[in-house]
PDB file of N, CA and C in Angstrom:
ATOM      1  N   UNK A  10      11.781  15.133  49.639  1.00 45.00           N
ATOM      2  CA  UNK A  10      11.463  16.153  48.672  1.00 45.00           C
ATOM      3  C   UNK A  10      12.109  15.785  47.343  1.00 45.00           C
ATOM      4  N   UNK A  11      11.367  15.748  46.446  1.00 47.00           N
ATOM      5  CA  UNK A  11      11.826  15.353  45.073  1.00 47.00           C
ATOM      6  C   UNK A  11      12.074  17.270  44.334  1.00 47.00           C
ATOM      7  N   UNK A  12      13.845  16.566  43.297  1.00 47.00           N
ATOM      8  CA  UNK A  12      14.144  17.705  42.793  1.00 47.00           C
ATOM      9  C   UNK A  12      13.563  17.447  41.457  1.00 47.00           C
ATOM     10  N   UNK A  13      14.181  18.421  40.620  1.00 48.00           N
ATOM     11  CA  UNK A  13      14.609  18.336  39.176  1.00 48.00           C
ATOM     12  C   UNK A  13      15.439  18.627  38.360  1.00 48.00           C
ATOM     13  N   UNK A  14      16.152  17.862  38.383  1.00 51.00           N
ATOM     14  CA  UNK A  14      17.216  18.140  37.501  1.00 51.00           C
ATOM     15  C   UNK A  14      17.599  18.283  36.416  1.00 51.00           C
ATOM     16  N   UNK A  15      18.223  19.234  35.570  1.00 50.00           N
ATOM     17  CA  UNK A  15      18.221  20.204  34.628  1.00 50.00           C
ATOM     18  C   UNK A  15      18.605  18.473  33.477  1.00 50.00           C
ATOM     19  N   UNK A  16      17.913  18.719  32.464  1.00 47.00           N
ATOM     20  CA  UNK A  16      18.612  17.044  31.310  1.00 47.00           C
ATOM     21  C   UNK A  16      19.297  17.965  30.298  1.00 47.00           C
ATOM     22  N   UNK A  17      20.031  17.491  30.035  1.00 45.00           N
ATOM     23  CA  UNK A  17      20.918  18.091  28.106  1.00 45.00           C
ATOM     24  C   UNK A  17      20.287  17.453  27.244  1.00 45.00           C
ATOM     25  N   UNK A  18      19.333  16.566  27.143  1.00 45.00           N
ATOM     26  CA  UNK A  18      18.617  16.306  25.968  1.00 45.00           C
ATOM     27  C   UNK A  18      17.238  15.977  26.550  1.00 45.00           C
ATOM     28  N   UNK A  19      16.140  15.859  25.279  1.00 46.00           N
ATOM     29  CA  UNK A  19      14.797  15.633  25.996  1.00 46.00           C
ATOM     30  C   UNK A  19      14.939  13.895  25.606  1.00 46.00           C
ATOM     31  N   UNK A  20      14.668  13.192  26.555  1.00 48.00           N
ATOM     32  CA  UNK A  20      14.284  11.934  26.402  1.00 48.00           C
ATOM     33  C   UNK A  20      12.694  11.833  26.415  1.00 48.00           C
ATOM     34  N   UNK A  21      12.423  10.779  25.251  1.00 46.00           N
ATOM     35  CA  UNK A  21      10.696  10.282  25.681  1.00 46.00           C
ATOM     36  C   UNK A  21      10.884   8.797  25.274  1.00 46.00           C
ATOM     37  N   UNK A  22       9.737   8.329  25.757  1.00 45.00           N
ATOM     38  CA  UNK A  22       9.325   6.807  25.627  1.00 45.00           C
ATOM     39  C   UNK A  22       8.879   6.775  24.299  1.00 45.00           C
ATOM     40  N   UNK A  23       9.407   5.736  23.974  1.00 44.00           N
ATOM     41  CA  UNK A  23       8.876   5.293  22.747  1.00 44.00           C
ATOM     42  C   UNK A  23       7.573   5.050  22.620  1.00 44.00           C
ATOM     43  N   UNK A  24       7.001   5.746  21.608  1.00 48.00           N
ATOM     44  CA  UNK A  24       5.465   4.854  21.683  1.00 48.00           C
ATOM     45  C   UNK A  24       5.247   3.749  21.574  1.00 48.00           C
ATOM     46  N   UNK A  25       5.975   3.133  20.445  1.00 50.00           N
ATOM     47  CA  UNK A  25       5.656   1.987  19.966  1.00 50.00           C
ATOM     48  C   UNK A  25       6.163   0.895  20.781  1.00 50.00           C
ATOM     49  N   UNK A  26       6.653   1.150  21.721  1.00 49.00           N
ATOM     50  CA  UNK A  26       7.394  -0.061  22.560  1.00 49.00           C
ATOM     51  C   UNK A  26       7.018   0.668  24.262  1.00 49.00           C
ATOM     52  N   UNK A  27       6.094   0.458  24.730  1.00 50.00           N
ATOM     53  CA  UNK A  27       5.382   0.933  25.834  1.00 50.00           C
ATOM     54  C   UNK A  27       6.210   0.281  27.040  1.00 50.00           C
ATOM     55  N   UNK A  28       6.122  -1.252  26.906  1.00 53.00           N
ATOM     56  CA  UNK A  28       6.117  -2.539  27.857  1.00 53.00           C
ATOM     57  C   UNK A  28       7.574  -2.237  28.160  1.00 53.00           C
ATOM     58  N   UNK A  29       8.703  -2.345  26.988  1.00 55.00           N
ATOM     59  CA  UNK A  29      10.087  -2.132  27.865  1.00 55.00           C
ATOM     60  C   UNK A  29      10.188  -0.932  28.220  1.00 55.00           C
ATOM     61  N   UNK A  30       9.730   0.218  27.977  1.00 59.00           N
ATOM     62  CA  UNK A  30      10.381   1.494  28.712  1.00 59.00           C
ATOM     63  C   UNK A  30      11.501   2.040  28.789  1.00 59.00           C
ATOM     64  N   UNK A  31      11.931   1.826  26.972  1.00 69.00           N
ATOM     65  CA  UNK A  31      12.934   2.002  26.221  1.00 69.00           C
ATOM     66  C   UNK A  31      12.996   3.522  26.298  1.00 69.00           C
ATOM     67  N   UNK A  32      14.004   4.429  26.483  1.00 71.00           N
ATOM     68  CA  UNK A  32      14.326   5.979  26.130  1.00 71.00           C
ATOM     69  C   UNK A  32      15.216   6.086  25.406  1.00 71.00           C
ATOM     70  N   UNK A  33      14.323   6.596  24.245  1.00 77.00           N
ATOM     71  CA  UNK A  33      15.759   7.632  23.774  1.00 77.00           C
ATOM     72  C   UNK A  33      15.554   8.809  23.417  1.00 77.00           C
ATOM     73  N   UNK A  34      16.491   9.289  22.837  1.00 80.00           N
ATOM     74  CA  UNK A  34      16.494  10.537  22.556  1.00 80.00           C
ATOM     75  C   UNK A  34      15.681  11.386  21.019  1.00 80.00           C
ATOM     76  N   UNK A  35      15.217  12.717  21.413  1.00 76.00           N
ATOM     77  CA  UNK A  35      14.251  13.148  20.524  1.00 76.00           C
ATOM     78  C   UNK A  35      14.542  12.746  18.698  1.00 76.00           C
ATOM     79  N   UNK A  36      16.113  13.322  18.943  1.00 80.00           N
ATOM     80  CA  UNK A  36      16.539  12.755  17.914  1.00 80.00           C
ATOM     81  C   UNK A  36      16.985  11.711  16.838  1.00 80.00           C
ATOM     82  N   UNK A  37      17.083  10.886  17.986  1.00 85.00           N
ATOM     83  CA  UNK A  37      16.897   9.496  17.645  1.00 85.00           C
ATOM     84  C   UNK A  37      15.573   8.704  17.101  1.00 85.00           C
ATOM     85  N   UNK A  38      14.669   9.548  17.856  1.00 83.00           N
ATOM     86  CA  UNK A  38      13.104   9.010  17.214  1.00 83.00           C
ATOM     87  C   UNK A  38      13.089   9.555  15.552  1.00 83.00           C
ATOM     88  N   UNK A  39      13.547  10.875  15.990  1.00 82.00           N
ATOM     89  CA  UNK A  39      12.769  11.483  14.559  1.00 82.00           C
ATOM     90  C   UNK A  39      13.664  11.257  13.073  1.00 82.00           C
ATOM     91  N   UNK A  40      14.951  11.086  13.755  1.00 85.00           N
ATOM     92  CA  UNK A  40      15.823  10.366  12.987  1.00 85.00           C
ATOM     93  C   UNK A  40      15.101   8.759  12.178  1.00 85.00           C
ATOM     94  N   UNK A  41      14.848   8.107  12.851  1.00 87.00           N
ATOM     95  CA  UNK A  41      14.392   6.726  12.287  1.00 87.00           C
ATOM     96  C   UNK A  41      12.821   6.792  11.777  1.00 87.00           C
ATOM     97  N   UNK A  42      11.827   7.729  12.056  1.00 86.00           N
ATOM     98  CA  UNK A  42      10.844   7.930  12.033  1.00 86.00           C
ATOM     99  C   UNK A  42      11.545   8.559  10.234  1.00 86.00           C
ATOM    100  N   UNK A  43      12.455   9.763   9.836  1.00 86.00           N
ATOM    101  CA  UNK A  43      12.787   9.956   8.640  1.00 86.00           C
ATOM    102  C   UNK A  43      13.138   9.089   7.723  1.00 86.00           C
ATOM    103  N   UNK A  44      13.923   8.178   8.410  1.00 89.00           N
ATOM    104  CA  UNK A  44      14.457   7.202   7.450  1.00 89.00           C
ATOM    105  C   UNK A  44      13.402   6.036   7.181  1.00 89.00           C
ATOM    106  N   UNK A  45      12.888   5.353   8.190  1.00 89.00           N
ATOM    107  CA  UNK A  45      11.418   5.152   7.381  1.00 89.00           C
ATOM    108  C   UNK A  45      10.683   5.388   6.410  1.00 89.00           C
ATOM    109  N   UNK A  46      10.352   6.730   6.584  1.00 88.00           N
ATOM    110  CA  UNK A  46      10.034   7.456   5.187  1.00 88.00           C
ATOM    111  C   UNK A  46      10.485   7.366   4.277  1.00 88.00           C
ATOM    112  N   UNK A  47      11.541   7.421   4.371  1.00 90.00           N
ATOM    113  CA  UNK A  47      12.330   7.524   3.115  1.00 90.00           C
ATOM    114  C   UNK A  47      12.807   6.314   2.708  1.00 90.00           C
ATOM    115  N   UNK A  48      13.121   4.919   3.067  1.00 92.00           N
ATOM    116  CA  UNK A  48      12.662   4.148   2.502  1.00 92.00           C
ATOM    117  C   UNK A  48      11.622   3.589   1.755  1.00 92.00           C
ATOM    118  N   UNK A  49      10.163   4.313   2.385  1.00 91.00           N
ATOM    119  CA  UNK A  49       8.493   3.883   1.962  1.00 91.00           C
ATOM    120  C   UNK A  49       9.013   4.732   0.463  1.00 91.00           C
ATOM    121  N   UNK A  50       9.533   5.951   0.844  1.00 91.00           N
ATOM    122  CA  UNK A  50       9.188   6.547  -1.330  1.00 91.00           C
ATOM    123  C   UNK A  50       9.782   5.995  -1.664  1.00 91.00           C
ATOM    124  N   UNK A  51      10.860   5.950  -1.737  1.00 93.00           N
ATOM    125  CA  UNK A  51      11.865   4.884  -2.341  1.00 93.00           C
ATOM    126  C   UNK A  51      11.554   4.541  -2.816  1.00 93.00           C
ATOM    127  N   UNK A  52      10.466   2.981  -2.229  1.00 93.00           N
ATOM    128  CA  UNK A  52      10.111   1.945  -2.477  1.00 93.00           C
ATOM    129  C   UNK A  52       8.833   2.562  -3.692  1.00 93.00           C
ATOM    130  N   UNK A  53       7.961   3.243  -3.456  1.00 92.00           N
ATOM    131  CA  UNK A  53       6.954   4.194  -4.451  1.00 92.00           C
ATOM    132  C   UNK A  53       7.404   4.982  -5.423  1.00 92.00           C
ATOM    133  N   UNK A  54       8.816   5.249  -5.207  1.00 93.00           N
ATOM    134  CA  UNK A  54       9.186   6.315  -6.808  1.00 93.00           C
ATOM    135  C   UNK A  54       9.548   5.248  -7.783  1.00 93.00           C
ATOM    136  N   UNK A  55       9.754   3.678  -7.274  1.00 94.00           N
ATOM    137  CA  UNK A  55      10.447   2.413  -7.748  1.00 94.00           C
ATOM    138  C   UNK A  55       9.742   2.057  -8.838  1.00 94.00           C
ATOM    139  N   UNK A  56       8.500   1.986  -7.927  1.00 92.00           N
ATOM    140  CA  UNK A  56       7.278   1.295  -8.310  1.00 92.00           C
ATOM    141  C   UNK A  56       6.486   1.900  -9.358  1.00 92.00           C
ATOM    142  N   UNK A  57       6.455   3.293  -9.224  1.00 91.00           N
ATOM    143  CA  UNK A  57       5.937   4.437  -9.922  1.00 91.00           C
ATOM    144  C   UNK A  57       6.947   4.168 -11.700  1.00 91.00           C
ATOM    145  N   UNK A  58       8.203   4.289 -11.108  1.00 92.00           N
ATOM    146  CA  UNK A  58       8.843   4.308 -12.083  1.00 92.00           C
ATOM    147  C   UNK A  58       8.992   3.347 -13.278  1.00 92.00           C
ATOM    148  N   UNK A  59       8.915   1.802 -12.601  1.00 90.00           N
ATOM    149  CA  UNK A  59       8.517   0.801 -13.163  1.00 90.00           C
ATOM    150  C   UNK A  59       7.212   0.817 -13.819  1.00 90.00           C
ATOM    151  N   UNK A  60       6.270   0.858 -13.878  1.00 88.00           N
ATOM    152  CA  UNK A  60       5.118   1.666 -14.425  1.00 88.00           C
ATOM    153  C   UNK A  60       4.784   2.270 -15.238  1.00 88.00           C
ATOM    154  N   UNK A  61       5.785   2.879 -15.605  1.00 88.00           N
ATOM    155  CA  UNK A  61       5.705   4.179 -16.406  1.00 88.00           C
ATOM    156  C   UNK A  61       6.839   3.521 -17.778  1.00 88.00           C
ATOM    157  N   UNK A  62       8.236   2.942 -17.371  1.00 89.00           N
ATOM    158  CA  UNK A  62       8.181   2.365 -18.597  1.00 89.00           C
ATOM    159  C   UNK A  62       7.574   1.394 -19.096  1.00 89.00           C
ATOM    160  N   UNK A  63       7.036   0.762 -18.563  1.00 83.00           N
ATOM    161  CA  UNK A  63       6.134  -0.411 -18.948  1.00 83.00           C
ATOM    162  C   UNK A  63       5.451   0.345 -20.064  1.00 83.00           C
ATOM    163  N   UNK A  64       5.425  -0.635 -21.233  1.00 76.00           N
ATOM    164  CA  UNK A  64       4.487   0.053 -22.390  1.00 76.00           C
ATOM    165  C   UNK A  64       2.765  -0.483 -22.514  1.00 76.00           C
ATOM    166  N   UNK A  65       3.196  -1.494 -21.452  1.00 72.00           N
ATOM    167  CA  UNK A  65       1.544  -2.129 -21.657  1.00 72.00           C
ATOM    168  C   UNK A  65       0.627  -1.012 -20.111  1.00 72.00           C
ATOM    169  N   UNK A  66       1.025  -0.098 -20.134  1.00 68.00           N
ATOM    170  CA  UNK A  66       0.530   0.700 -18.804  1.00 68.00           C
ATOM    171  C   UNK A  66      -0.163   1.980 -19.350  1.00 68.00           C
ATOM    172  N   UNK A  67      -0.838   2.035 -20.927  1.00 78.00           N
ATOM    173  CA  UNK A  67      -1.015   2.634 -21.271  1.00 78.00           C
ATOM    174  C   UNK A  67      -2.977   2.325 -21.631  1.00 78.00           C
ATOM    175  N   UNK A  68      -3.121   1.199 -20.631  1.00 86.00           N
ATOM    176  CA  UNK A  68      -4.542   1.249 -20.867  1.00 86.00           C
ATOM    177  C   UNK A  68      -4.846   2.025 -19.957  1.00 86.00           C
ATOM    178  N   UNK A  69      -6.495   2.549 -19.881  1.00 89.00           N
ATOM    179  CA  UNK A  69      -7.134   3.089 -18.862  1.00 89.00           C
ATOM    180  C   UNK A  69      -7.232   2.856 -17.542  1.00 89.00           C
ATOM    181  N   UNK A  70      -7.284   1.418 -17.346  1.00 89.00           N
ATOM    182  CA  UNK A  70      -7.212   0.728 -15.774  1.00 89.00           C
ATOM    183  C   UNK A  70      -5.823   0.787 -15.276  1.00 89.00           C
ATOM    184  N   UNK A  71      -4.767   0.916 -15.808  1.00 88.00           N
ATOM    185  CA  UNK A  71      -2.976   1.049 -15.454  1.00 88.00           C
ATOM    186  C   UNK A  71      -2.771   2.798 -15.290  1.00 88.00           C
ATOM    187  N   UNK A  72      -3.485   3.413 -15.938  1.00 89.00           N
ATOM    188  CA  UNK A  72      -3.288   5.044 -16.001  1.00 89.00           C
ATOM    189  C   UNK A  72      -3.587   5.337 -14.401  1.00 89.00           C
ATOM    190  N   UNK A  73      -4.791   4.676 -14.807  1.00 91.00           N
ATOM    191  CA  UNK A  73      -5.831   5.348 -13.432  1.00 91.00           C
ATOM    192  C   UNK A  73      -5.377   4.782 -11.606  1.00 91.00           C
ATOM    193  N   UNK A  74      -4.700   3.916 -11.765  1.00 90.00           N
ATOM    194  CA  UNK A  74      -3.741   3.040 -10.718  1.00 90.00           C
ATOM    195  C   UNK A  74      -2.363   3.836 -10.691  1.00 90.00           C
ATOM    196  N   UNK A  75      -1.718   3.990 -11.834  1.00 89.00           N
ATOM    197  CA  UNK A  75      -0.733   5.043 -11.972  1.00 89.00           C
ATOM    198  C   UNK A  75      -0.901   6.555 -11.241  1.00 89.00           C
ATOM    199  N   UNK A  76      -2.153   7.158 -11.465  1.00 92.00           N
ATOM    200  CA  UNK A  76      -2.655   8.500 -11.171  1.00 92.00           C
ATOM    201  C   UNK A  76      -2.779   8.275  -9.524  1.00 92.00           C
ATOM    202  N   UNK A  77      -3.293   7.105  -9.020  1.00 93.00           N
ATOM    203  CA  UNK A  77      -3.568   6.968  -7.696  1.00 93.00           C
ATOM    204  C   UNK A  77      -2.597   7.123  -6.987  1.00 93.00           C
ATOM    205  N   UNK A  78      -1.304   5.681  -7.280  1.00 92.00           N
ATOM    206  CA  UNK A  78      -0.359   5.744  -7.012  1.00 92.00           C
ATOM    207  C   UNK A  78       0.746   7.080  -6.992  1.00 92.00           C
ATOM    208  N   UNK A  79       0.783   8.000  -7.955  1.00 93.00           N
ATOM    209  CA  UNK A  79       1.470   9.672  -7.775  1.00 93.00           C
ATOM    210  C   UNK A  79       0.537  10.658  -6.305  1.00 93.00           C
ATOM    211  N   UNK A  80      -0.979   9.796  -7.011  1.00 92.00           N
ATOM    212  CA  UNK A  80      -1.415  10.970  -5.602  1.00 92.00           C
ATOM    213  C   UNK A  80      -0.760  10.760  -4.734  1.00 92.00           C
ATOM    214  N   UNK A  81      -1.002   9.523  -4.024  1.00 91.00           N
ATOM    215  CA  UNK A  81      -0.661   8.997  -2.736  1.00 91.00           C
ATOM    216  C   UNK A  81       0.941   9.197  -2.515  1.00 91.00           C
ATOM    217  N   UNK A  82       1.468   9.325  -3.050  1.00 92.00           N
ATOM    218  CA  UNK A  82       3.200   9.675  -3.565  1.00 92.00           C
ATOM    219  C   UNK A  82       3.254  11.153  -3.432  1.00 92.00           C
ATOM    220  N   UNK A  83       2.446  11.518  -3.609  1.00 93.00           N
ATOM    221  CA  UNK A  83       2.838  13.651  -3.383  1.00 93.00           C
ATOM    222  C   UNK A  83       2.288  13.694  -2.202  1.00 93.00           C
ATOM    223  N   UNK A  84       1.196  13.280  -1.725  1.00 91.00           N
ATOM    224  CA  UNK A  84       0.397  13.234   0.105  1.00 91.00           C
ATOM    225  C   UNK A  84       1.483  12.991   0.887  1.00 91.00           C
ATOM    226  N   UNK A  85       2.375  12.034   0.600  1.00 88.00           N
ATOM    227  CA  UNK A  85       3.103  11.709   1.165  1.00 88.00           C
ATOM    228  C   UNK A  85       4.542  12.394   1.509  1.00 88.00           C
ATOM    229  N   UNK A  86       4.860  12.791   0.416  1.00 91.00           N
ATOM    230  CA  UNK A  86       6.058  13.707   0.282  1.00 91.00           C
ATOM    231  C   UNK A  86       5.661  14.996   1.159  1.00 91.00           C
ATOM    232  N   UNK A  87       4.578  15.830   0.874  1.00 92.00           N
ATOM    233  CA  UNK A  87       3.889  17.387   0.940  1.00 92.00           C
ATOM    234  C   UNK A  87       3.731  16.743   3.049  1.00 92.00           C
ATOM    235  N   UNK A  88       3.328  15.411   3.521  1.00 88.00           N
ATOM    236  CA  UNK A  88       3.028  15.357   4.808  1.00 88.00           C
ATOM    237  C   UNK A  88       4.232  15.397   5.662  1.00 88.00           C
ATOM    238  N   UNK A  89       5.642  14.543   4.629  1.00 88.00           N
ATOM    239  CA  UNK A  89       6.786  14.774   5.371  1.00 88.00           C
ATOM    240  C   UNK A  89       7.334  15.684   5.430  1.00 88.00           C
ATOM    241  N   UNK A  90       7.248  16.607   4.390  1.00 91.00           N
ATOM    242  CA  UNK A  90       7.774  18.434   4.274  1.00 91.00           C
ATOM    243  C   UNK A  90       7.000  18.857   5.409  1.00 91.00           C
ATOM    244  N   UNK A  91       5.647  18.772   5.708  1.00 92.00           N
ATOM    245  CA  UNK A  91       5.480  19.215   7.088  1.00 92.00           C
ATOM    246  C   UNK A  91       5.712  18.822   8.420  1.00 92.00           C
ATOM    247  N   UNK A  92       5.772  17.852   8.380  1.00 87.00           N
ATOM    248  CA  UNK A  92       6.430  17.003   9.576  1.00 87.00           C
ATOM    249  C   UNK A  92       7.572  17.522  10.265  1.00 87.00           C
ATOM    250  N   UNK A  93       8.204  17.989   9.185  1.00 88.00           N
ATOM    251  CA  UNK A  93       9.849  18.112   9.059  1.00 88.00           C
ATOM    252  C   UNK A  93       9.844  19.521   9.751  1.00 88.00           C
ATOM    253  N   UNK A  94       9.186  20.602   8.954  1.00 92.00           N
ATOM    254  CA  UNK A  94       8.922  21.906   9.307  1.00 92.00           C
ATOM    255  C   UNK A  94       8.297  21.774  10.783  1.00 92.00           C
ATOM    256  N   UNK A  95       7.189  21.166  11.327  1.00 92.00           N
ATOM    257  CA  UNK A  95       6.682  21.597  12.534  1.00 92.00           C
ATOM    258  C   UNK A  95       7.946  21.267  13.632  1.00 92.00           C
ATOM    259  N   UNK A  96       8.344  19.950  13.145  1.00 87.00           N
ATOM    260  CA  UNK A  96       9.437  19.242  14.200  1.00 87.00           C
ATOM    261  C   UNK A  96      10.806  20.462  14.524  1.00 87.00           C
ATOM    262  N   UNK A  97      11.174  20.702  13.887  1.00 88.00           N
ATOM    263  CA  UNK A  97      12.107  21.916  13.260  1.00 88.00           C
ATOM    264  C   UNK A  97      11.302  23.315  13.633  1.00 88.00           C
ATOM    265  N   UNK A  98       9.904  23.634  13.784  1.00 92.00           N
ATOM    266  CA  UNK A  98       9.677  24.241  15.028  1.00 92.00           C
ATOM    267  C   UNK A  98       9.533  24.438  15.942  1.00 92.00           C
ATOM    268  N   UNK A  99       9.248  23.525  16.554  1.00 89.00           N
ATOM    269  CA  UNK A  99       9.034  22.787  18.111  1.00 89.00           C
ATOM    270  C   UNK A  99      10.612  22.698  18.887  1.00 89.00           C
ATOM    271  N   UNK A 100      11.577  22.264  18.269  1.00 86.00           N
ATOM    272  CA  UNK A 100      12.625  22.200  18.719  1.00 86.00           C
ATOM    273  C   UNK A 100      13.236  23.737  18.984  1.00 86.00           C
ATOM    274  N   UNK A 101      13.371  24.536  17.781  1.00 91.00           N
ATOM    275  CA  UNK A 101      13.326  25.767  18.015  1.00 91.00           C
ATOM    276  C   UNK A 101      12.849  26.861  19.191  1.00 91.00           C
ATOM    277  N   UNK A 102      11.191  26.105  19.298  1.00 92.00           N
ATOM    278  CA  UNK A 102      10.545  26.644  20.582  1.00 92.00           C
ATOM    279  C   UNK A 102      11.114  26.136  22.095  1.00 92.00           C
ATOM    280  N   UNK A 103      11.486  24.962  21.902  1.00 87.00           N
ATOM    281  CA  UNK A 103      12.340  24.368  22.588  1.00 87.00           C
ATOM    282  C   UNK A 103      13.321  25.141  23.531  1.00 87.00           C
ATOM    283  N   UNK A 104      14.246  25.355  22.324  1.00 88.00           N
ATOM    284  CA  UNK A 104      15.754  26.000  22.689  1.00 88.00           C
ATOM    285  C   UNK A 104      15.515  27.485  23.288  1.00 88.00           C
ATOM    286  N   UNK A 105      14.323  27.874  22.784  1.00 90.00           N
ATOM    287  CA  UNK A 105      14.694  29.593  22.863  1.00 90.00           C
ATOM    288  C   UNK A 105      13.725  29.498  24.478  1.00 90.00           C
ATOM    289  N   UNK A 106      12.813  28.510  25.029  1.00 79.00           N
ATOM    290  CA  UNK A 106      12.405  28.624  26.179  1.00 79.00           C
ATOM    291  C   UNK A 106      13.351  27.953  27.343  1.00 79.00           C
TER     292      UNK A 106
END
C-alpha cells in the first residue's frame, strides 16, 4: 500500500530539463525564471537607452525601430507584473488550502 506523505515545500520537475529529473523547488524556479527577466530588460532599457542619445536616431526608420523596440519593452514589463501577481496568487491559494 502506497502512502503520502505530507512535503514542506512543493517540488516540480523542471521543464526544461525533462531527461535528468532534476527537482527543485517552486521557488527556486520562479526565482531564476525572475532573474532572467530581468536581465532580458536590462539588456532592452540599455539598448533603448543607447538609442535615444544617439543624435543620428532621429530619422524616420530609427524612430519607428525605437517605437517598436519601447512596445516590446512595456509587453514585456506589463507580462512580468502579471506573472508575478498570478504566481503570488497561486501560492496564496496554496497556503490557505
Amino acid at each position: 500500500m502506497n502512502y503520502i506523505y505530507p512535503v514542506n515545500q512543493v517540488d516540480i520537475i523542471k521543464a526544461s530539463d525533462f531527461q535528468s529529473q532534476e527537482i527543485s523547488s517552486l521557488e527556486e524556479v520562479v526565482s531564476a525564471k525572475y532573474s532572467d527577466i530581468k536581465m532580458d530588460t536590462d539588456i532592452q532599457v540599455s539598448q533603448i537607452m543607447e538609442m535615444v542619445s544617439n543624435q543620428e536616431s532621429l530619422n524616420p526608420e530609427s524612430l519607428a525601430k525605437l517605437q517598436m523596440m519601447l512596445s516590446n519593452y512595456s509587453i514585456g514589463i506589463s507580462l512580468a507584473g502579471t506573472l508575478a501577481r498570478k504566481t503570488v496568487s497561486a501560492v496564496e491559494t496554496l497556503l490557505k488550502s
